[in-house]
mmCIF file of C-alpha atoms and ligand atoms in Angstrom:
data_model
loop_
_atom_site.group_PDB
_atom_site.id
_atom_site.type_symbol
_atom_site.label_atom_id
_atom_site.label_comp_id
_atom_site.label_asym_id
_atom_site.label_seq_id
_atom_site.Cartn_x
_atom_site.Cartn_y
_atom_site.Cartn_z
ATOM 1 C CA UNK A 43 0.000 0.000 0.000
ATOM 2 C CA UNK A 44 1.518 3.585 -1.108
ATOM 3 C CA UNK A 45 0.434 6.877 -0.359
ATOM 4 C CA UNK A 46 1.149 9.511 -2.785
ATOM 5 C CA UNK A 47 0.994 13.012 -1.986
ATOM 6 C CA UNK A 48 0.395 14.981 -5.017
ATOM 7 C CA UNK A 49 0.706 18.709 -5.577
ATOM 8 C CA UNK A 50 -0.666 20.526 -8.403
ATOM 9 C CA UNK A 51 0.770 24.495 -9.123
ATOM 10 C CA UNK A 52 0.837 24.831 -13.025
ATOM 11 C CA UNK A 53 -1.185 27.315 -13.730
ATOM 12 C CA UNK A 54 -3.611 29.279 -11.174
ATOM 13 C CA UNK A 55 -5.102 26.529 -8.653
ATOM 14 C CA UNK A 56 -2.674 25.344 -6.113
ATOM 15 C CA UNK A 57 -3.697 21.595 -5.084
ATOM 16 C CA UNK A 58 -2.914 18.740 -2.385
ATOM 17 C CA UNK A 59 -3.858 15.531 -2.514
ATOM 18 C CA UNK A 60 -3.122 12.005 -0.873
ATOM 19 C CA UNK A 61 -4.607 9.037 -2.544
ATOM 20 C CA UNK A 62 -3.813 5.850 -1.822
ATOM 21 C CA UNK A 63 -2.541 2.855 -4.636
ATOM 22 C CA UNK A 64 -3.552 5.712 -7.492
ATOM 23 C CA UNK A 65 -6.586 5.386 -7.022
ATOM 24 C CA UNK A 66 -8.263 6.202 -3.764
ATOM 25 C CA UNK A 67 -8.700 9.677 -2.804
ATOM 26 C CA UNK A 68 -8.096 10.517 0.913
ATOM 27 C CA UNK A 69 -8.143 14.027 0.500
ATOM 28 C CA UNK A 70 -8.185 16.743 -2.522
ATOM 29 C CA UNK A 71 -7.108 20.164 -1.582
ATOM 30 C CA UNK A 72 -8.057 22.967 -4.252
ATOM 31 C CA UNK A 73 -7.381 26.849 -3.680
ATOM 32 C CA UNK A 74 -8.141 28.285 -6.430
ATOM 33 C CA UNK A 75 -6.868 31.924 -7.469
ATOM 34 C CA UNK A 76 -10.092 33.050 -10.051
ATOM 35 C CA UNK A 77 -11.131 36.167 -7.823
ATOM 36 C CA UNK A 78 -7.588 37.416 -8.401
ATOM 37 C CA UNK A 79 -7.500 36.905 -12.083
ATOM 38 C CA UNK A 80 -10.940 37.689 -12.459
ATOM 39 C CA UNK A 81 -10.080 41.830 -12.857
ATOM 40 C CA UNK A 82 -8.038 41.220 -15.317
ATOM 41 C CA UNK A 83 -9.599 39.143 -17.180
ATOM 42 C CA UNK A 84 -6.801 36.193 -17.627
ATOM 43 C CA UNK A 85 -4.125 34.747 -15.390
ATOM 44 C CA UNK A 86 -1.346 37.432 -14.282
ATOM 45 C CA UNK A 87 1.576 34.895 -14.354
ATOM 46 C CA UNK A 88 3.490 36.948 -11.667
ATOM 47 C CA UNK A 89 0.196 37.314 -8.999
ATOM 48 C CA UNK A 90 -0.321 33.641 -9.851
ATOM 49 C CA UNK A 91 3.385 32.698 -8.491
ATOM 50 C CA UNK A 92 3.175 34.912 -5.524
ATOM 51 C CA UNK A 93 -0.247 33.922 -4.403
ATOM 52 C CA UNK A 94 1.286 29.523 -5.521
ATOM 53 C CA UNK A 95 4.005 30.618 -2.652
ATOM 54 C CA UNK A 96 1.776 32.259 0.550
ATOM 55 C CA UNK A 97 -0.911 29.182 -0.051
ATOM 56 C CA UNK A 98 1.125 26.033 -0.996
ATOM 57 C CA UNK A 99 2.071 25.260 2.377
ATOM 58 C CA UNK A 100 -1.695 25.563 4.324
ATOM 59 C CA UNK A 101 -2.860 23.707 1.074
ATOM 60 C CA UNK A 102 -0.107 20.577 1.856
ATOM 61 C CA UNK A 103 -1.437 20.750 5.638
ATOM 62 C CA UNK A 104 -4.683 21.282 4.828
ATOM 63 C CA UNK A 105 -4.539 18.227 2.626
ATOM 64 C CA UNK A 106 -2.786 15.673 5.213
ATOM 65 C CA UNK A 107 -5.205 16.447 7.928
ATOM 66 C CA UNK A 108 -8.141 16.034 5.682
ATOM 67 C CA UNK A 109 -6.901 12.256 4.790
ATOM 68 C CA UNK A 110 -5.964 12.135 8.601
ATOM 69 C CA UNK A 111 -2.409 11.596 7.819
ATOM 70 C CA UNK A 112 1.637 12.606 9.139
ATOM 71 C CA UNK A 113 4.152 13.017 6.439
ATOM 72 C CA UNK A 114 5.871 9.907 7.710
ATOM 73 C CA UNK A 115 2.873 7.975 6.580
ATOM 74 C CA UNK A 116 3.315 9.289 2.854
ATOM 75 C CA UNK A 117 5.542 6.860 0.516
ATOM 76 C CA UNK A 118 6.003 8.918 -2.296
ATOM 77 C CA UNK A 119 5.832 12.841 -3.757
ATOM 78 C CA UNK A 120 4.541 13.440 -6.772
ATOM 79 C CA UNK A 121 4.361 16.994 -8.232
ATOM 80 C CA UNK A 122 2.869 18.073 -11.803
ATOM 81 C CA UNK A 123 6.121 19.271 -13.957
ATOM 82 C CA UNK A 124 4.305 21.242 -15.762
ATOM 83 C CA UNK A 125 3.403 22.310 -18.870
ATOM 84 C CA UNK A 126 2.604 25.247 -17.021
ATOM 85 C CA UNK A 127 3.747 29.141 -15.549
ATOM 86 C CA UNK A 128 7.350 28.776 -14.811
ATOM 87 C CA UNK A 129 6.872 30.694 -11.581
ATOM 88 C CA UNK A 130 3.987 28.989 -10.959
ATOM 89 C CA UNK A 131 5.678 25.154 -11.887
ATOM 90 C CA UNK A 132 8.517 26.298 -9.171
ATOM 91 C CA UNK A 133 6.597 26.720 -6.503
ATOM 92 C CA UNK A 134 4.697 23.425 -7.177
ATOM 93 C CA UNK A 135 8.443 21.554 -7.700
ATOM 94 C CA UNK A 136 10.387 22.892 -5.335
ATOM 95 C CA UNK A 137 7.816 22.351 -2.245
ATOM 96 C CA UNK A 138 7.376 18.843 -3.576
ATOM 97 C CA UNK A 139 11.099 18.382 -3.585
ATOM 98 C CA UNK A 140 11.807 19.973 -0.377
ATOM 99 C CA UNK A 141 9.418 17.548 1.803
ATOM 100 C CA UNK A 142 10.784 14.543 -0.411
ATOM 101 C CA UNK A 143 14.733 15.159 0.484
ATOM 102 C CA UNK A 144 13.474 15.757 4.151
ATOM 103 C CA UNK A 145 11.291 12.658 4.670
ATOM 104 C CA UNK A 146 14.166 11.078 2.385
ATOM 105 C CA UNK A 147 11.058 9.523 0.570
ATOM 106 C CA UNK A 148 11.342 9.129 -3.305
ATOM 107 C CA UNK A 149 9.281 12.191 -5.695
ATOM 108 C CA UNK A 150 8.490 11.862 -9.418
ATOM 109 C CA UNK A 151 7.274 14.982 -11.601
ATOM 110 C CA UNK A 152 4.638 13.768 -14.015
ATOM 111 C CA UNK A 153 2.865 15.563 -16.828
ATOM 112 C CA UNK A 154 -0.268 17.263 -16.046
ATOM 113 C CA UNK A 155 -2.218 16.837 -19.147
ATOM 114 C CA UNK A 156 -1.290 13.124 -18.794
ATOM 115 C CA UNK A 157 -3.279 13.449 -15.774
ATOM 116 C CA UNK A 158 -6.166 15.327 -17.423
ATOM 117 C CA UNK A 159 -6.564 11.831 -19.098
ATOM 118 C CA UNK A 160 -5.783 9.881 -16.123
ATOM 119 C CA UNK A 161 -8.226 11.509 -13.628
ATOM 120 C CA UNK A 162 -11.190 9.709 -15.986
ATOM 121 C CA UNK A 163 -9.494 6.503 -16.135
ATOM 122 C CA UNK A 164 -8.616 6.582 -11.805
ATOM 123 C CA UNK A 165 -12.168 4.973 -11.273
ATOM 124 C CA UNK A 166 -11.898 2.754 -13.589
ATOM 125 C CA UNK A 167 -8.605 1.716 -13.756
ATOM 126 C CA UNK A 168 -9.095 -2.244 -12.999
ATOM 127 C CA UNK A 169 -11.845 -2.685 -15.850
ATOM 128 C CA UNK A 170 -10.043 -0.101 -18.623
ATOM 129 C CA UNK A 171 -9.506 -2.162 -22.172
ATOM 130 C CA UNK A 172 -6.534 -0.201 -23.982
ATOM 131 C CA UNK A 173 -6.406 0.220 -26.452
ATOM 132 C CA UNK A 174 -8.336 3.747 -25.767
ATOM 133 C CA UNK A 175 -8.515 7.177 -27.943
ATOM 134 C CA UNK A 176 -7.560 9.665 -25.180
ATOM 135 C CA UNK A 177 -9.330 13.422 -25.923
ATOM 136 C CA UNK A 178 -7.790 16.612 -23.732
ATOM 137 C CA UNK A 179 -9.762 19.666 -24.022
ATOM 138 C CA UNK A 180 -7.836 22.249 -21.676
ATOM 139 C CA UNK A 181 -7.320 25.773 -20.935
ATOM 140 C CA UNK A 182 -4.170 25.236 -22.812
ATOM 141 C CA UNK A 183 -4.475 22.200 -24.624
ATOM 142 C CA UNK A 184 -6.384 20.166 -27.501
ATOM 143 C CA UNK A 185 -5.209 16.980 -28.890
ATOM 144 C CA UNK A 186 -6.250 13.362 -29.575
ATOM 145 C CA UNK A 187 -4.158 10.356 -28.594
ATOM 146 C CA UNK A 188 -3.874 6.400 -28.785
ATOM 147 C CA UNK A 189 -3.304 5.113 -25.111
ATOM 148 C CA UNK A 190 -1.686 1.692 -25.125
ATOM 149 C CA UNK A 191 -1.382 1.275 -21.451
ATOM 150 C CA UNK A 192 -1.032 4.410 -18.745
ATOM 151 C CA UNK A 193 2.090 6.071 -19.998
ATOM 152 C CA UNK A 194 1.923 4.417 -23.460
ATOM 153 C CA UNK A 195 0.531 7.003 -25.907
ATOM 154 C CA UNK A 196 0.905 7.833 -29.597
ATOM 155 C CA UNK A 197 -0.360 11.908 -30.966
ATOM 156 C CA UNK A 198 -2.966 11.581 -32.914
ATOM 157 C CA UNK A 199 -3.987 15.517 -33.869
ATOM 158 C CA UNK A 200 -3.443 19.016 -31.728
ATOM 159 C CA UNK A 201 -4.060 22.205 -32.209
ATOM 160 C CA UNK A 202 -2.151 24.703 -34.472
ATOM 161 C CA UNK A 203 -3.270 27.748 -32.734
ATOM 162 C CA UNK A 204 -5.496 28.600 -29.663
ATOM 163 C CA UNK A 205 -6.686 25.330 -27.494
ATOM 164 C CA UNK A 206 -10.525 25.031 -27.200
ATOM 165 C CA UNK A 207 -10.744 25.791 -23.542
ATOM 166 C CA UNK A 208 -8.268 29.276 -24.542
ATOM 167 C CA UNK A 209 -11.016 29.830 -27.798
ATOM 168 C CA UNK A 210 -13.468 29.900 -25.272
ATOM 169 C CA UNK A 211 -12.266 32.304 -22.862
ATOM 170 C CA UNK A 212 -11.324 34.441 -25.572
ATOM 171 C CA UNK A 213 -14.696 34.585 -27.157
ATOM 172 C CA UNK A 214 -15.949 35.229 -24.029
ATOM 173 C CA UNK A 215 -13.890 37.745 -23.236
ATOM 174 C CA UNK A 216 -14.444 39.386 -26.907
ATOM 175 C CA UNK A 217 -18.391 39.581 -25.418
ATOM 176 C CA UNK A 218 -17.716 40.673 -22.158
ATOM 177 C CA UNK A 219 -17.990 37.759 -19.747
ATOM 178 C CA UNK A 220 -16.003 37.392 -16.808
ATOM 179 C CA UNK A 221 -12.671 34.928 -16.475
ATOM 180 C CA UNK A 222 -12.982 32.086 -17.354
ATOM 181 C CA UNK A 223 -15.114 32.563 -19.770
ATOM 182 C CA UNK A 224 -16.303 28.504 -20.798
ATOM 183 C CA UNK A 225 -18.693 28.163 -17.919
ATOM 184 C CA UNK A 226 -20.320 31.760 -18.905
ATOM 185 C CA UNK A 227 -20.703 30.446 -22.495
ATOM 186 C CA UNK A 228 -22.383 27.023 -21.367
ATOM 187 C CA UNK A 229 -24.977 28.810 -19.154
ATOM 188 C CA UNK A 230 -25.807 31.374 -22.276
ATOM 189 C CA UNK A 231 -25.670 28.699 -24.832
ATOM 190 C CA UNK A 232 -28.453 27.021 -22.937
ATOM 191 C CA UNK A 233 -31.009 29.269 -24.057
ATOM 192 C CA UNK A 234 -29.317 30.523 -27.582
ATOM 193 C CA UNK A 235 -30.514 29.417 -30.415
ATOM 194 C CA UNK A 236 -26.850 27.801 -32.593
ATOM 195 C CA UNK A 237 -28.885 28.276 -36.344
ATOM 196 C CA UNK A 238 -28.878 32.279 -35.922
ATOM 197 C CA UNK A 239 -25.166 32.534 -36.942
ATOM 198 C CA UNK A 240 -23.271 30.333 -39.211
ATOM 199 C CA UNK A 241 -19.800 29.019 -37.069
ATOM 200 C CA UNK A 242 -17.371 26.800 -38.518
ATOM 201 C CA UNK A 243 -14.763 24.701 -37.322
ATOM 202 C CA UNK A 244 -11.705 25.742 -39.067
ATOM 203 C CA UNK A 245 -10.228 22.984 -41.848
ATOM 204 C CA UNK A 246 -6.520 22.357 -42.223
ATOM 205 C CA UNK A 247 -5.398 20.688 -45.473
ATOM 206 C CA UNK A 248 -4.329 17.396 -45.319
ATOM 207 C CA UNK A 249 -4.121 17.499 -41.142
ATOM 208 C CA UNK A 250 -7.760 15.762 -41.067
ATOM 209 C CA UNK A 251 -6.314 15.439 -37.003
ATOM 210 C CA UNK A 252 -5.334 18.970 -36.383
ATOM 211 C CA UNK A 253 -7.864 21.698 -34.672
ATOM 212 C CA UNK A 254 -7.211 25.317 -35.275
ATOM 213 C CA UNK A 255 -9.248 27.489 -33.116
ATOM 214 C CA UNK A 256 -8.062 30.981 -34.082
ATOM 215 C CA UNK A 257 -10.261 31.765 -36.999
ATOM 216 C CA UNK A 258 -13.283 30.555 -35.110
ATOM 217 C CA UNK A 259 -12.599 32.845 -32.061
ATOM 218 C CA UNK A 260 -11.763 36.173 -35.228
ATOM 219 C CA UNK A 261 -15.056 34.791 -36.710
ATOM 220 C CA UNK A 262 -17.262 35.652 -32.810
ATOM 221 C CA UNK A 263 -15.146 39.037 -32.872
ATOM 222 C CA UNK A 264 -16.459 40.018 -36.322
ATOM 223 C CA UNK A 265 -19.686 38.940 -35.667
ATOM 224 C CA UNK A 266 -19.907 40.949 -32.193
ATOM 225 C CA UNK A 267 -17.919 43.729 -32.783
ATOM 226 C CA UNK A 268 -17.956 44.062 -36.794
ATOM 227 C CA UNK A 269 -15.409 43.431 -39.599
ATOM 228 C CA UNK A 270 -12.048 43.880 -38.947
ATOM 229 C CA UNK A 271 -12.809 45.139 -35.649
ATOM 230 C CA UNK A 272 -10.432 44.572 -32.173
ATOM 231 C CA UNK A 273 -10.984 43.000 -28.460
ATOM 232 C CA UNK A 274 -11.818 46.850 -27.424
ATOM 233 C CA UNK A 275 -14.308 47.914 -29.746
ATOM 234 C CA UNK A 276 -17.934 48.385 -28.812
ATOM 235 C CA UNK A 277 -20.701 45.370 -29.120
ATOM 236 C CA UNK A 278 -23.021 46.136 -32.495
ATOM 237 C CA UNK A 279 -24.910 43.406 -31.545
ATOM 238 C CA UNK A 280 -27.861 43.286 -28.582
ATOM 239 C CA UNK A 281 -27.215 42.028 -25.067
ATOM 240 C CA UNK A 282 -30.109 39.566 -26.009
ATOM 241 C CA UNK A 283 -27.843 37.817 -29.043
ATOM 242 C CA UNK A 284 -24.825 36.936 -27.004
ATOM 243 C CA UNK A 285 -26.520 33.854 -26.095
ATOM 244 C CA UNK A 286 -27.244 32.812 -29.974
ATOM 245 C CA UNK A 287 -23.422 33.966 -30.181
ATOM 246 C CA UNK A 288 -22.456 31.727 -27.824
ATOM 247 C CA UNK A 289 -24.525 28.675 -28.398
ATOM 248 C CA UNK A 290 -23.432 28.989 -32.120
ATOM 249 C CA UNK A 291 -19.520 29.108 -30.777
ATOM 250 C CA UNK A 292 -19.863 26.521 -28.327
ATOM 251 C CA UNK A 293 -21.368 24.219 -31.187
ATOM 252 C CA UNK A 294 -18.968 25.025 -33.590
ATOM 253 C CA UNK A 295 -16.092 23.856 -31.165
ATOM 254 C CA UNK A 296 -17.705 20.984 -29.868
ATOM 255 C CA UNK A 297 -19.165 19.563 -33.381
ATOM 256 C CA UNK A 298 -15.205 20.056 -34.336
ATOM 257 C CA UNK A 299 -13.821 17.662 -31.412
ATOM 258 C CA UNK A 300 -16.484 14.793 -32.375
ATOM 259 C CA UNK A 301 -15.352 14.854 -35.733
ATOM 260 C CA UNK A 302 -12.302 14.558 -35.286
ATOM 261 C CA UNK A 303 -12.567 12.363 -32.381
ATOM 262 C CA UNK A 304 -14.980 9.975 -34.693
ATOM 263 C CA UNK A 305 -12.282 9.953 -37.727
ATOM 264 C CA UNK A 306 -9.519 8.843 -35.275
ATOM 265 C CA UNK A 307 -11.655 5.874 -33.835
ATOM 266 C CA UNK A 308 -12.551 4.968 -38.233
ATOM 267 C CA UNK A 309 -9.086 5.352 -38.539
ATOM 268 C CA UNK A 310 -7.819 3.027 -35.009
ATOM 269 C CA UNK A 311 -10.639 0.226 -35.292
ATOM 270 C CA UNK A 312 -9.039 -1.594 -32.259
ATOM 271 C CA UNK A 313 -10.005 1.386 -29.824
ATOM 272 C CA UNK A 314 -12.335 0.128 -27.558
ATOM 273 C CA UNK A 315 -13.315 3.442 -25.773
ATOM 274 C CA UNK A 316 -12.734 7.064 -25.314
ATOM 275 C CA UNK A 317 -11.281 9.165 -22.512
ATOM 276 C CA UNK A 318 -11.931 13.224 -22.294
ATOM 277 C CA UNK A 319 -9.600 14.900 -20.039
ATOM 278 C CA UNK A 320 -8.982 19.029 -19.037
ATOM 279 C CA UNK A 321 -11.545 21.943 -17.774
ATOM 280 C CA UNK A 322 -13.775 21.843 -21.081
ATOM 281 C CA UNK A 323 -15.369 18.438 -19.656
ATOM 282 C CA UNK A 324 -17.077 20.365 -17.119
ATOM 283 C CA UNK A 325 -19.404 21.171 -19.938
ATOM 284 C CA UNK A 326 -22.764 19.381 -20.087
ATOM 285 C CA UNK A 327 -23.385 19.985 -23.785
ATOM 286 C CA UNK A 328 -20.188 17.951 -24.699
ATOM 287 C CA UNK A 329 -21.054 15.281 -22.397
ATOM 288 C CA UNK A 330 -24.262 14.983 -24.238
ATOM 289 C CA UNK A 331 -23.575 15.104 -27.667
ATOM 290 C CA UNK A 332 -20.938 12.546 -26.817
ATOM 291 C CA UNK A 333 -23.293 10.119 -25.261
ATOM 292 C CA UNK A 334 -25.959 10.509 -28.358
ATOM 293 C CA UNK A 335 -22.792 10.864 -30.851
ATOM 294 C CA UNK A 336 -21.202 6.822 -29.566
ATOM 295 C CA UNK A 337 -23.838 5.658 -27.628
ATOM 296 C CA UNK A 338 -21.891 2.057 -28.368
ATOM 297 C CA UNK A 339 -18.620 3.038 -26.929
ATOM 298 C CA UNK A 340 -17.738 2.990 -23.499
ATOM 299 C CA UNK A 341 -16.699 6.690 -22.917
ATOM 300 C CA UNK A 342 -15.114 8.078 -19.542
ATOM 301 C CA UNK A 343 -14.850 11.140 -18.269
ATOM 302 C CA UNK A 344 -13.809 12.730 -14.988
ATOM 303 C CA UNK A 345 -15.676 13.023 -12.159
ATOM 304 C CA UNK A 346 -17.207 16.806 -11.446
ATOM 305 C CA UNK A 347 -14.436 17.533 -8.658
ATOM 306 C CA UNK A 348 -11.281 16.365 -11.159
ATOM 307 C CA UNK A 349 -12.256 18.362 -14.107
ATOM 308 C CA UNK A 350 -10.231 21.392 -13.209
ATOM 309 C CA UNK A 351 -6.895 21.767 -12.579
ATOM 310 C CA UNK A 352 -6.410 19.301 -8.856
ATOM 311 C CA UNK A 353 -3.520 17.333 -7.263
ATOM 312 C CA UNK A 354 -5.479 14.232 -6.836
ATOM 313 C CA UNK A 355 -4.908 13.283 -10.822
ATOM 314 C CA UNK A 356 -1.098 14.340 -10.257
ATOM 315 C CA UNK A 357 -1.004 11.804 -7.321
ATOM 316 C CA UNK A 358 -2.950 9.012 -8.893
ATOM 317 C CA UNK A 359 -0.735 9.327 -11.964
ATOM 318 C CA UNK A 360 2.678 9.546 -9.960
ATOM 319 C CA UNK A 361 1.895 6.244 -8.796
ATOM 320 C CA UNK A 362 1.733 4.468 -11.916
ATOM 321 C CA UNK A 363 4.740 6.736 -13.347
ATOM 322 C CA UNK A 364 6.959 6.003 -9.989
ATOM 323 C CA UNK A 365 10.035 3.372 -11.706
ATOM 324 C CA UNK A 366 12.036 2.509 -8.196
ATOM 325 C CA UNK A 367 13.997 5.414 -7.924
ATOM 326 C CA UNK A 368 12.127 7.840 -8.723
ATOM 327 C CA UNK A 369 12.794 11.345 -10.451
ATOM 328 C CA UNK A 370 16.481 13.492 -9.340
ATOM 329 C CA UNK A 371 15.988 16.411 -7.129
ATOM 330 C CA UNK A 372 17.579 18.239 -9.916
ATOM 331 C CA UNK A 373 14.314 17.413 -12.287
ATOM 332 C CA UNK A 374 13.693 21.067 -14.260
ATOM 333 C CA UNK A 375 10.112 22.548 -14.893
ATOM 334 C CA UNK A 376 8.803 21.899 -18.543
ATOM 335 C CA UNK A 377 7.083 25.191 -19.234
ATOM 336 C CA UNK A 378 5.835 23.481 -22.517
ATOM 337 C CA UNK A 379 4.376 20.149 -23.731
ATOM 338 C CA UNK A 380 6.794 18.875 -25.944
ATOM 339 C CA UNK A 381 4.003 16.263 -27.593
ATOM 340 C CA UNK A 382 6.792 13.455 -28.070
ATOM 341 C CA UNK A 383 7.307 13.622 -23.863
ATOM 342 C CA UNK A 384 4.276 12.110 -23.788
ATOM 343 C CA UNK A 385 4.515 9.595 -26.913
ATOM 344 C CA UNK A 386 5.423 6.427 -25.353
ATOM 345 C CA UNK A 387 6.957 8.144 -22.561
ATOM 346 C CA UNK A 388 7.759 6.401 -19.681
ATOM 347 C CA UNK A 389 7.324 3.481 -19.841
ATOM 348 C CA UNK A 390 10.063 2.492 -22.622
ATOM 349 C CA UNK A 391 12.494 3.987 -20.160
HETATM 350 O O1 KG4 B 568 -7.859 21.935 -17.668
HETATM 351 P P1 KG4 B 568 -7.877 23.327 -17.215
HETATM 352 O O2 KG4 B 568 -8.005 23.597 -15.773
HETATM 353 O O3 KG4 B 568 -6.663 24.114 -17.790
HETATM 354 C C1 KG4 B 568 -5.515 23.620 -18.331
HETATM 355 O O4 KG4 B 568 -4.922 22.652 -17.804
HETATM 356 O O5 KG4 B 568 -5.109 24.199 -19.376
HETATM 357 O O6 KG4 B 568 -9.098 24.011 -17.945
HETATM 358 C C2 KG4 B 568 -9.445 25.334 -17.821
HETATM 359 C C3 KG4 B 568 -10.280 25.654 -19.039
HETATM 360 C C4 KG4 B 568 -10.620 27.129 -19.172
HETATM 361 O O7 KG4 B 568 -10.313 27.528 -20.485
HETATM 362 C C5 KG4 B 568 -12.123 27.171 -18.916
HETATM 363 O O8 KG4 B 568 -12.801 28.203 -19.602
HETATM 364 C C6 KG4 B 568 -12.548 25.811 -19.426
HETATM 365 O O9 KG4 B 568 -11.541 24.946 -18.976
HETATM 366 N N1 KG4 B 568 -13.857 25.428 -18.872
HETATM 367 C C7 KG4 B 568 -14.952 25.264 -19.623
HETATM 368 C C8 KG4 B 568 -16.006 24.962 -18.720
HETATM 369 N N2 KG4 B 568 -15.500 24.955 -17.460
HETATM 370 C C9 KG4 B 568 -14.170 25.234 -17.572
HETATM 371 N N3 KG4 B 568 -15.146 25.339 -20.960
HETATM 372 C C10 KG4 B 568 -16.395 25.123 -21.423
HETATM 373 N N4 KG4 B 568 -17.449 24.852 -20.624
HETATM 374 C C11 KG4 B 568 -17.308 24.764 -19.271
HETATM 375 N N5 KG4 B 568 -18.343 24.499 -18.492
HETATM 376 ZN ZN1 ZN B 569 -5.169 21.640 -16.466
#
């Protein structure tokens, strides 16, 4: 029996969390930072750090007590390496390395959009049949990928530009709406009416794989703002259209990710199921066009409290990425994800 305690500082949540074996949670610790971003509309990278390095350690407390555990009964660190903020990824690496060369306990750095995927497969880890056609739809991050096994994966398509849960925000942002701006887009979209405006997904030739969200998010501006207008020019449409504005987006995106998503399983006939992964799964609409869209395939998705950015995923995962000695205390952030890191990563160490 190992407990991992994770920590999770990429981007603007700090997180603690002890689960046991991967794949019991004992205790998820989230502080999230939105209130402080929230006046500026997007994540200030240097308020972000500062704020990661007054809350990390009452989050790591926080997060033993709530699992009703010492330090000396945790067997392992793990600690998401990012992609992420450097001074956000610092804070995040350097706490986790500090408690693992006190406790002299072992520490791995894993990668958190590899967790994205892995918090949907934690539940169901004992009964998952690889192969699987892993989906991440992040704040910074959009691509499809063959899992083989947990740390066996193969790009299928990313994006070129903008991710879908950045495309979001933006357009959001473009009509107004508070940081971040996907959640404010669902609730409109609920009541817009898509046909009103005509939204594409962009095409890129001979990349059938490949989103590009860019010309989607220019396409909301024009629409909202007028040709070749910018973010700060006025609204020439009504308050009452945002909502036909937004379900129109939203559908646009989403109807782009099945497509995709349904070309990669035509193209991998072995895949036996799908796994989403990142913030965008929060969304209801997705989850429901997905269940009409492969009502045959097992599809898994994270539960509500693992959608956003948490440590429990980064714990679950370092468990499964832990090889004996674990990562050096010299292990560097990775501000970027370098897609090959995680093709076939580590397990063909
Ligand atoms: O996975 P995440 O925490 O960030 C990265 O790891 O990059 O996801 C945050 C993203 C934001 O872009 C946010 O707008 C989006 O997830 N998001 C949503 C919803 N809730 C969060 N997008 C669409 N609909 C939602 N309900
Ligand atoms: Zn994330």
């Amino acid at each position: 029996m190992t407990l991992v305690l994770g920590i999770e500082s990429t981007c603007d949540d700090t997180g603690c969390a002890v689960v046991r074996d991967g794949v019991e949670i004992l205790s998820n610790v989230v502080s999230s930072q939105i209130d402080i971003h929230n006046a500026f509309g997007g994540v200030v990278p240097e308020l972000a750090s500062r704020h990661h390095i007054d809350i990390i350690i009452p989050v790591i407390q926080k997060a033993l007590e709530d699992a009703n555990v010492t330090l000396d009964d945790i067997g392992l660190f793990a600690v998401a390496k990012g992609p992420g903020l450097i001074g956000s990824l610092l804070i995040g690496l350097n706490a986790a390395k500090a408690l693992a060369f006190a406790t002299k306990k072992p520490f791995v750095g894993v990668n958190h959009v590899e967790a994205h995927l892995y918090a949907a497969m934690m539940p169901a880890i004992e009964k998952l049949v690889f192969p699987l056609l892993g989906v991440v739809i992040s704040g910074g991050h959009t691509f499809l990928a063959r899992i083989d096994a947990i740390g066996e994966y193969t790009i299928i398509g990313t994006t070129v530009d903008d991710a879908i849960g950045e495309a979001f925000d933006k357009a959001a942002k473009i009509m107004g709406l508070p940081y971040p701006g996907g959640p404010e887009i669902e609730k409109l979209a609920i009541n817009g009416d898509s046909s009103r405006y005509d939204f594409k997904p962009s095409k890129i030739k001979g990349r059938p794989f490949d989103f590009s969200f860019s010309g989607l998010k220019t396409k909301v501006l024009y629409t909202v703002k007028g040709q070749s207008s910018q973010m700060k020019s006025p609204l020439i449409i009504e308050e009452s259209d945002k909502k036909h504005v937004a379900a129109a987006f939203q559908e646009a995106a989403f109807s782009d990710i099945i497509a995709k998503a349904s070309l990669a399983l035509e193209k991998y006939p072995d895949i036996n199921g799908i796994v989403f992964g990142g913030g965008v799964t929060n969304n209801d609409a997705i989850r429901d066009i997905v269940a009409k869209k492969f009502p045959e395939t097992p599809v898994f998705w994270p539960a509500r409290a693992l959608t956003q950015d948490n440590a429990a995923m980064i714990a679950g995962l370092g468990y499964h990425h832990y090889s004996q000695e674990g990562d050096a205390l010299d292990l560097e952030p990775m501000t970027r994800l370098a897609l090959e890191d995680l093709d076939n990563t580590y397990n063909k160490k």
